[in-house]
C-alpha positions as a LaTeX table, in Angstrom:
\begin{tabular}{lrrr}
\hline
Residue & $x$ (\AA) & $y$ (\AA) & $z$ (\AA) \\
\hline
Met1 & 19.56 & $-21.68$ & 9.10 \\
Asn2 & 22.12 & $-19.61$ & 7.21 \\
Leu3 & 21.41 & $-15.89$ & 7.40 \\
Ser4 & 23.19 & $-13.09$ & 5.57 \\
Pro5 & 25.82 & $-11.01$ & 7.39 \\
Asp6 & 23.51 & $-7.99$ & 7.11 \\
Thr7 & 20.69 & $-9.89$ & 8.85 \\
Leu8 & 23.01 & $-11.10$ & 11.61 \\
Leu9 & 24.26 & $-7.57$ & 12.21 \\
Glu10 & 20.66 & $-6.33$ & 12.26 \\
Met11 & 19.94 & $-8.83$ & 15.03 \\
Gln12 & 22.78 & $-7.37$ & 17.06 \\
Arg13 & 21.62 & $-3.83$ & 16.27 \\
Arg14 & 18.08 & $-4.52$ & 17.48 \\
Met15 & 19.26 & $-6.22$ & 20.66 \\
Leu16 & 21.48 & $-3.22$ & 21.38 \\
Arg17 & 18.57 & $-0.85$ & 20.66 \\
Ile18 & 16.42 & $-2.65$ & 23.22 \\
Arg19 & 19.18 & $-2.70$ & 25.83 \\
Arg20 & 20.18 & 0.96 & 25.49 \\
Phe21 & 16.58 & 2.15 & 25.16 \\
Asp22 & 15.58 & 0.33 & 28.35 \\
Glu23 & 18.66 & 1.54 & 30.20 \\
Arg24 & 17.75 & 5.12 & 29.32 \\
Ala25 & 14.10 & 4.55 & 30.26 \\
Ser26 & 15.21 & 3.15 & 33.63 \\
Lys27 & 17.19 & 6.31 & 34.33 \\
Met28 & 14.36 & 8.54 & 33.16 \\
Val29 & 11.71 & 7.00 & 35.40 \\
Lys30 & 14.01 & 7.28 & 38.43 \\
Arg31 & 14.55 & 10.97 & 37.61 \\
Gly32 & 10.82 & 11.59 & 37.36 \\
Gln33 & 10.94 & 12.12 & 33.59 \\
Ile34 & 8.48 & 9.26 & 32.94 \\
Pro35 & 5.20 & 9.06 & 34.88 \\
Gly36 & 4.53 & 5.82 & 36.71 \\
Thr37 & 6.97 & 2.99 & 36.14 \\
Val38 & 8.48 & 0.96 & 33.32 \\
His39 & 9.20 & $-2.76$ & 32.87 \\
Thr40 & 12.49 & $-3.42$ & 31.09 \\
Ser41 & 13.55 & $-6.38$ & 28.92 \\
Ile42 & 17.20 & $-6.15$ & 29.90 \\
Gly43 & 18.56 & $-9.69$ & 29.67 \\
Gln44 & 15.74 & $-10.91$ & 27.41 \\
Glu45 & 16.83 & $-9.24$ & 24.18 \\
Ala46 & 17.72 & $-12.44$ & 22.31 \\
Gln47 & 14.28 & $-13.88$ & 22.90 \\
Val48 & 12.57 & $-10.72$ & 21.63 \\
Val49 & 14.73 & $-10.16$ & 18.56 \\
Gly50 & 15.02 & $-13.82$ & 17.58 \\
Ala51 & 11.24 & $-14.14$ & 17.54 \\
Cys52 & 10.47 & $-10.79$ & 15.89 \\
Met53 & 13.02 & $-11.24$ & 13.11 \\
Ala54 & 11.50 & $-14.60$ & 12.22 \\
Leu55 & 8.37 & $-12.65$ & 11.28 \\
Gly56 & 7.87 & $-10.80$ & 8.02 \\
Asp57 & 7.46 & $-7.03$ & 7.88 \\
Ser58 & 3.68 & $-7.33$ & 7.39 \\
Asp59 & 3.13 & $-10.01$ & 10.05 \\
Tyr60 & 1.36 & $-9.18$ & 13.30 \\
Met61 & 2.68 & $-9.14$ & 16.86 \\
Ser62 & 1.07 & $-8.45$ & 20.23 \\
Gly63 & 3.00 & $-7.78$ & 23.42 \\
Asn64 & 2.59 & $-7.60$ & 27.16 \\
His65 & 3.47 & $-5.27$ & 30.03 \\
Arg66 & 7.23 & $-5.80$ & 29.47 \\
Ser67 & 7.06 & $-4.53$ & 25.94 \\
His68 & 9.34 & $-1.70$ & 24.90 \\
Gly69 & 11.48 & $-4.36$ & 23.26 \\
His70 & 8.77 & $-5.95$ & 21.13 \\
Pro71 & 8.10 & $-3.05$ & 18.75 \\
Ile72 & 11.85 & $-2.30$ & 18.68 \\
Gly73 & 12.45 & $-5.93$ & 17.76 \\
Lys74 & 9.84 & $-5.60$ & 15.01 \\
Gly75 & 11.56 & $-2.53$ & 13.59 \\
Ser76 & 9.87 & 0.50 & 15.16 \\
Pro77 & 11.88 & 3.76 & 15.18 \\
Leu78 & 12.95 & 4.78 & 18.67 \\
Gly79 & 11.86 & 8.43 & 18.70 \\
Pro80 & 8.07 & 7.94 & 18.75 \\
Leu81 & 8.44 & 5.11 & 21.27 \\
Met82 & 10.43 & 7.29 & 23.65 \\
Ala83 & 7.99 & 10.15 & 23.14 \\
Glu84 & 5.12 & 7.84 & 24.10 \\
Leu85 & 6.83 & 6.91 & 27.36 \\
Val86 & 6.79 & 10.55 & 28.41 \\
Gly87 & 3.26 & 11.20 & 27.14 \\
Lys88 & 4.11 & 13.45 & 24.21 \\
Ala89 & 1.89 & 14.12 & 21.18 \\
Thr90 & 4.51 & 12.65 & 18.83 \\
Gly91 & 4.36 & 9.27 & 20.57 \\
Val92 & 3.16 & 6.17 & 18.75 \\
Cys93 & $-0.19$ & 6.50 & 20.53 \\
Gly94 & $-0.27$ & 10.28 & 20.64 \\
Gly95 & 0.89 & 10.29 & 24.24 \\
Lys96 & $-2.22$ & 8.48 & 25.49 \\
Gly97 & $-0.80$ & 5.01 & 26.03 \\
Gly98 & 2.49 & 5.36 & 27.84 \\
Ser99 & 4.93 & 2.59 & 28.62 \\
Leu100 & 2.36 & $-0.16$ & 29.08 \\
His101 & 0.34 & 0.47 & 25.94 \\
Leu102 & 2.66 & 0.93 & 23.00 \\
Ala103 & 1.33 & 0.08 & 19.54 \\
Asp104 & 2.84 & 0.69 & 16.12 \\
Phe105 & 0.60 & $-0.58$ & 13.34 \\
Ala106 & 3.21 & 0.45 & 10.75 \\
Val107 & 5.36 & $-2.52$ & 11.76 \\
Gly108 & 2.50 & $-4.86$ & 12.71 \\
Ser109 & 2.69 & $-4.17$ & 16.46 \\
Leu110 & $-0.96$ & $-4.46$ & 17.49 \\
Gly111 & $-0.54$ & $-3.27$ & 21.04 \\
Glu112 & 0.44 & $-4.19$ & 24.57 \\
Ser113 & $-1.31$ & $-4.18$ & 27.89 \\
Gly114 & $-0.70$ & $-4.23$ & 31.61 \\
Ile115 & $-3.51$ & $-6.79$ & 31.94 \\
Val116 & $-1.73$ & $-10.14$ & 32.09 \\
Gly117 & $-2.52$ & $-12.29$ & 29.07 \\
Ser118 & $-4.94$ & $-9.83$ & 27.52 \\
Ser119 & $-3.11$ & $-9.42$ & 24.21 \\
Ile120 & $-3.10$ & $-13.16$ & 23.45 \\
Pro121 & $-6.68$ & $-13.24$ & 22.05 \\
Ile122 & $-5.86$ & $-10.14$ & 19.98 \\
Ala123 & $-3.13$ & $-12.07$ & 18.17 \\
Ala124 & $-5.52$ & $-14.98$ & 17.67 \\
Gly125 & $-8.06$ & $-12.54$ & 16.21 \\
Ala126 & $-5.45$ & $-11.11$ & 13.87 \\
Ala127 & $-4.60$ & $-14.64$ & 12.75 \\
Leu128 & $-8.29$ & $-15.32$ & 12.10 \\
Ser129 & $-8.49$ & $-12.20$ & 9.94 \\
Ser130 & $-5.43$ & $-13.40$ & 8.02 \\
Lys131 & $-7.07$ & $-16.72$ & 7.34 \\
Val132 & $-10.39$ & $-15.16$ & 6.28 \\
Leu133 & $-8.64$ & $-12.63$ & 4.03 \\
Asp134 & $-6.12$ & $-15.23$ & 2.83 \\
Asn135 & $-3.34$ & $-12.65$ & 2.95 \\
Gly136 & $-0.59$ & $-14.99$ & 4.15 \\
Arg137 & 0.14 & $-13.04$ & 7.32 \\
Val138 & 1.12 & $-14.69$ & 10.59 \\
Ala139 & 0.47 & $-13.42$ & 14.12 \\
Leu140 & 2.64 & $-13.89$ & 17.21 \\
Ala141 & 1.56 & $-13.34$ & 20.81 \\
Phe142 & 4.19 & $-12.69$ & 23.48 \\
Phe143 & 3.25 & $-13.57$ & 27.07 \\
Gly144 & 5.12 & $-14.34$ & 30.27 \\
Asp145 & 5.26 & $-17.45$ & 32.42 \\
Gly146 & 2.74 & $-15.82$ & 34.77 \\
Ala147 & 0.25 & $-15.49$ & 31.90 \\
Ala148 & 0.79 & $-19.16$ & 31.04 \\
Asn149 & $-1.83$ & $-19.96$ & 33.68 \\
Gln150 & $-4.46$ & $-17.52$ & 32.42 \\
Gly151 & $-7.64$ & $-18.95$ & 30.97 \\
Cys152 & $-7.60$ & $-16.61$ & 27.98 \\
Leu153 & $-4.44$ & $-18.37$ & 26.72 \\
Tyr154 & $-6.18$ & $-21.72$ & 26.58 \\
Glu155 & $-9.33$ & $-20.28$ & 25.04 \\
Ala156 & $-7.18$ & $-18.73$ & 22.31 \\
Met157 & $-5.14$ & $-21.91$ & 21.84 \\
Asn158 & $-8.31$ & $-23.98$ & 21.59 \\
Leu159 & $-9.79$ & $-21.78$ & 18.86 \\
Ala160 & $-6.44$ & $-21.57$ & 17.06 \\
Gly161 & $-6.10$ & $-25.35$ & 17.12 \\
Ala162 & $-9.68$ & $-25.99$ & 16.05 \\
Trp163 & $-9.52$ & $-23.49$ & 13.18 \\
Asp164 & $-5.85$ & $-24.00$ & 12.18 \\
Leu165 & $-5.06$ & $-20.33$ & 12.68 \\
Pro166 & $-1.64$ & $-18.97$ & 11.62 \\
Val167 & $-0.56$ & $-17.89$ & 15.09 \\
Ile168 & 2.43 & $-18.51$ & 17.36 \\
Phe169 & 1.97 & $-18.39$ & 21.12 \\
Leu170 & 5.37 & $-17.45$ & 22.55 \\
Cys171 & 5.94 & $-17.77$ & 26.28 \\
Glu172 & 8.75 & $-15.61$ & 27.64 \\
Asn173 & 9.62 & $-17.83$ & 30.57 \\
Asn174 & 11.90 & $-15.56$ & 32.60 \\
Gln175 & 11.08 & $-17.83$ & 35.56 \\
Tyr176 & 9.45 & $-15.20$ & 37.76 \\
Ala177 & 5.98 & $-13.69$ & 37.65 \\
Leu178 & 6.82 & $-10.46$ & 39.45 \\
Ser179 & 8.39 & $-12.15$ & 42.53 \\
Thr180 & 6.72 & $-15.56$ & 42.26 \\
Pro181 & 9.03 & $-18.37$ & 41.05 \\
Ala182 & 7.36 & $-20.16$ & 38.16 \\
His183 & 8.04 & $-23.62$ & 39.55 \\
Thr184 & 5.94 & $-22.85$ & 42.66 \\
Val185 & 2.75 & $-22.10$ & 40.70 \\
Thr186 & 3.14 & $-23.78$ & 37.30 \\
Ser187 & 2.74 & $-27.53$ & 36.97 \\
Gly188 & 4.81 & $-29.35$ & 34.38 \\
Val189 & 6.49 & $-27.93$ & 31.30 \\
Ile190 & 4.61 & $-25.08$ & 29.63 \\
Ala191 & 5.53 & $-26.17$ & 26.09 \\
Glu192 & 4.04 & $-29.62$ & 26.70 \\
Arg193 & 0.60 & $-28.08$ & 27.21 \\
Ala194 & 0.40 & $-27.65$ & 23.44 \\
Ala195 & $-0.44$ & $-31.33$ & 23.01 \\
Gly196 & $-3.86$ & $-30.81$ & 24.56 \\
Phe197 & $-4.76$ & $-28.47$ & 21.71 \\
Gly198 & $-3.38$ & $-30.53$ & 18.84 \\
Met199 & $-0.43$ & $-28.26$ & 18.10 \\
Pro200 & 3.36 & $-28.63$ & 18.39 \\
Gly201 & 5.05 & $-27.40$ & 21.55 \\
Val202 & 8.69 & $-26.32$ & 21.38 \\
Arg203 & 10.94 & $-25.42$ & 24.31 \\
Val204 & 14.01 & $-23.28$ & 23.65 \\
Glu205 & 16.25 & $-24.08$ & 26.60 \\
Asn206 & 18.81 & $-21.39$ & 25.83 \\
Gly207 & 16.77 & $-18.26$ & 25.31 \\
Gln208 & 19.95 & $-16.18$ & 25.54 \\
Asp209 & 20.98 & $-17.43$ & 22.09 \\
Val210 & 19.24 & $-15.29$ & 19.48 \\
Met211 & 19.78 & $-17.92$ & 16.79 \\
Asp212 & 18.16 & $-20.70$ & 18.83 \\
Val213 & 15.10 & $-18.51$ & 19.32 \\
Tyr214 & 15.08 & $-17.47$ & 15.68 \\
Asp215 & 15.28 & $-21.06$ & 14.42 \\
Ala216 & 12.43 & $-22.29$ & 16.64 \\
Thr217 & 10.19 & $-19.33$ & 15.83 \\
Asn218 & 11.01 & $-19.41$ & 12.13 \\
Glu219 & 9.93 & $-23.05$ & 11.91 \\
Ala220 & 6.64 & $-22.15$ & 13.62 \\
Val221 & 6.14 & $-19.19$ & 11.26 \\
Glu222 & 6.76 & $-21.31$ & 8.17 \\
Arg223 & 4.37 & $-23.96$ & 9.46 \\
Ala224 & 1.68 & $-21.34$ & 10.05 \\
Arg225 & 2.23 & $-19.80$ & 6.63 \\
Arg226 & 1.78 & $-23.21$ & 5.01 \\
Gly227 & $-1.67$ & $-23.40$ & 6.60 \\
Glu228 & $-0.69$ & $-26.03$ & 9.17 \\
Gly229 & $-1.91$ & $-24.07$ & 12.16 \\
Pro230 & $-0.52$ & $-22.74$ & 15.44 \\
Thr231 & 2.54 & $-23.54$ & 17.56 \\
Leu232 & 3.33 & $-22.96$ & 21.22 \\
Val233 & 6.94 & $-21.86$ & 21.76 \\
Glu234 & 8.38 & $-21.58$ & 25.27 \\
Val235 & 11.66 & $-19.68$ & 25.60 \\
Val236 & 13.67 & $-19.97$ & 28.82 \\
Thr237 & 15.27 & $-16.60$ & 29.56 \\
Tyr238 & 15.95 & $-14.24$ & 32.47 \\
Arg239 & 15.37 & $-10.60$ & 33.32 \\
Tyr240 & 18.36 & $-8.88$ & 34.86 \\
Asn241 & 16.54 & $-5.97$ & 36.50 \\
Glu242 & 13.64 & $-5.88$ & 38.91 \\
His243 & 10.08 & $-6.61$ & 37.78 \\
Ser244 & 9.61 & $-2.88$ & 37.29 \\
Glu245 & 11.97 & 0.02 & 37.71 \\
Gly246 & 11.73 & 1.68 & 41.09 \\
Leu247 & 9.77 & $-1.17$ & 42.67 \\
Lys248 & 11.55 & $-2.16$ & 45.89 \\
Leu249 & 10.92 & $-5.87$ & 46.31 \\
Gly250 & 14.30 & $-6.72$ & 47.75 \\
Thr251 & 16.38 & $-9.60$ & 46.42 \\
Asp252 & 15.35 & $-12.47$ & 48.71 \\
Tyr253 & 13.14 & $-14.05$ & 46.07 \\
Arg254 & 16.06 & $-14.40$ & 43.62 \\
Asp255 & 19.21 & $-16.25$ & 44.54 \\
Lys256 & 22.34 & $-14.13$ & 44.07 \\
Asp257 & 24.29 & $-17.02$ & 42.56 \\
Glu258 & 21.45 & $-17.74$ & 40.15 \\
Arg259 & 21.39 & $-14.16$ & 38.94 \\
Ala260 & 25.18 & $-14.05$ & 38.64 \\
Ala261 & 25.13 & $-17.18$ & 36.50 \\
Trp262 & 22.57 & $-15.65$ & 34.14 \\
Leu263 & 24.58 & $-12.42$ & 33.91 \\
Glu264 & 27.35 & $-14.55$ & 32.43 \\
Lys265 & 24.92 & $-15.44$ & 29.64 \\
Asp266 & 24.38 & $-11.89$ & 28.43 \\
Pro267 & 22.81 & $-12.37$ & 24.97 \\
Ile268 & 24.43 & $-9.25$ & 23.51 \\
Val269 & 27.92 & $-10.16$ & 24.68 \\
Leu270 & 27.55 & $-13.76$ & 23.52 \\
Phe271 & 26.32 & $-12.83$ & 20.05 \\
Arg272 & 29.03 & $-10.21$ & 19.65 \\
Glu273 & 31.63 & $-12.89$ & 20.37 \\
Arg274 & 29.96 & $-15.21$ & 17.85 \\
Leu275 & 29.91 & $-12.56$ & 15.13 \\
Ile276 & 33.64 & $-11.98$ & 15.59 \\
Ala277 & 34.49 & $-15.69$ & 15.76 \\
Asp278 & 32.48 & $-16.42$ & 12.59 \\
Gly279 & 34.13 & $-13.57$ & 10.70 \\
Val280 & 30.87 & $-11.68$ & 10.24 \\
Ala281 & 32.27 & $-8.47$ & 11.75 \\
Thr282 & 35.38 & $-7.12$ & 13.41 \\
Glu283 & 35.60 & $-5.67$ & 16.89 \\
Glu284 & 35.96 & $-2.22$ & 15.35 \\
Gln285 & 32.83 & $-2.65$ & 13.27 \\
Leu286 & 30.83 & $-3.81$ & 16.28 \\
Asp287 & 32.17 & $-0.94$ & 18.39 \\
Ala288 & 30.97 & 1.42 & 15.65 \\
Leu289 & 27.57 & $-0.30$ & 15.65 \\
Glu290 & 27.26 & 0.22 & 19.40 \\
Ala291 & 28.15 & 3.89 & 19.02 \\
Glu292 & 25.49 & 4.28 & 16.31 \\
Val293 & 22.86 & 2.76 & 18.57 \\
Met294 & 23.86 & 4.97 & 21.49 \\
Gln295 & 23.40 & 7.98 & 19.22 \\
Glu296 & 19.98 & 6.67 & 18.10 \\
Val297 & 18.87 & 6.45 & 21.73 \\
Glu298 & 20.24 & 9.91 & 22.48 \\
Asp299 & 18.40 & 11.30 & 19.45 \\
Ala300 & 15.21 & 9.55 & 20.58 \\
Phe301 & 15.54 & 11.05 & 24.04 \\
Gln302 & 16.05 & 14.53 & 22.59 \\
Phe303 & 13.07 & 14.01 & 20.29 \\
Ser304 & 10.93 & 13.14 & 23.31 \\
Gln305 & 12.10 & 16.21 & 25.19 \\
Asp306 & 11.55 & 18.58 & 22.28 \\
Ser307 & 8.07 & 17.24 & 21.45 \\
Pro308 & 4.92 & 18.95 & 22.75 \\
Tyr309 & 2.36 & 17.44 & 25.08 \\
Pro310 & $-1.03$ & 16.65 & 23.51 \\
Asp311 & $-3.50$ & 19.51 & 23.40 \\
Pro312 & $-6.35$ & 18.97 & 25.89 \\
Ser313 & $-8.81$ & 19.24 & 23.01 \\
Val314 & $-7.80$ & 15.76 & 21.76 \\
Ala315 & $-8.50$ & 14.02 & 25.07 \\
Phe316 & $-11.60$ & 12.27 & 23.71 \\
Lys317 & $-10.40$ & 11.81 & 20.15 \\
Asp318 & $-10.21$ & 8.15 & 19.02 \\
Leu319 & $-12.82$ & 7.12 & 21.62 \\
Tyr320 & $-16.34$ & 5.88 & 20.97 \\
Thr321 & $-18.29$ & 8.75 & 22.44 \\
Glu322 & $-21.73$ & 8.04 & 20.92 \\
Pro323 & $-23.99$ & 5.00 & 21.17 \\
Ile324 & $-23.98$ & 2.73 & 18.12 \\
Gly325 & $-26.67$ & 3.89 & 15.71 \\
Ala326 & $-26.84$ & 7.42 & 17.11 \\
Thr327 & $-27.39$ & 10.18 & 14.59 \\
Ser328 & $-25.88$ & 13.62 & 14.72 \\
\hline
\end{tabular}
């Protein structure tokens, strides 16, 4: 599909935002500036941005535990995301969610969770609401290869197939569930499982190419918007960092040559080269774009540092604290 130069540059911008945001988050957690840990999408930016930019602004998206990139890919501003990571009141969830539970309804990001596979039924529910309301919106659920074996995925796929829901199930197959190689626990090809639920299954072999991911997801989105039901999309990609920052698993479970080969397929480097070769932008323009993104991340970091922590009085705000039907 032919996209405008502005759209192509926006793809590069969003991939850079994810990369630089996650690099800063990795440093912050190691310096004790973020409580707990974070899971970065470094290496998987093309898969995130290609899928998110195939969606419309009002479409829905649900993420997983490796999910800073998803709202960024959908267009979320960086400041409130960074503030959420450090638990500040200006965060997208008021400082109550943290790294594993980002949500930004303003861009259709319905939320993320550390519970593997748990956000998949949420996307299916959003798709059901779209169908009932007939508002033309599509939902997309991101999940990893580890979640591909969770029962909730198949329950959601079954309902989506039976009811022709406008939803895309997108498997981020980075080939390792924490330290477990996918081929040791997953039988067959994940995309081929779609046939059992009467929906198309598409496998994007080169998930480091943002355009390949965009094209596959865009076709699924258009199909859903036409009322033709769900699609399962499997994207083969690779995470460059550990499962989570600061987690010392060693490197025995990943072959050094394998990782080196994937590092040669850096999605940001490859797309930059393509933009130059196709005459979309010059090296100077792309250097300027990178500098702009670095400043955005620096501004987001400063915003997070300058923001206040939530007041203790709001600890129970937004919770159901009374039984249904109780009167005051």
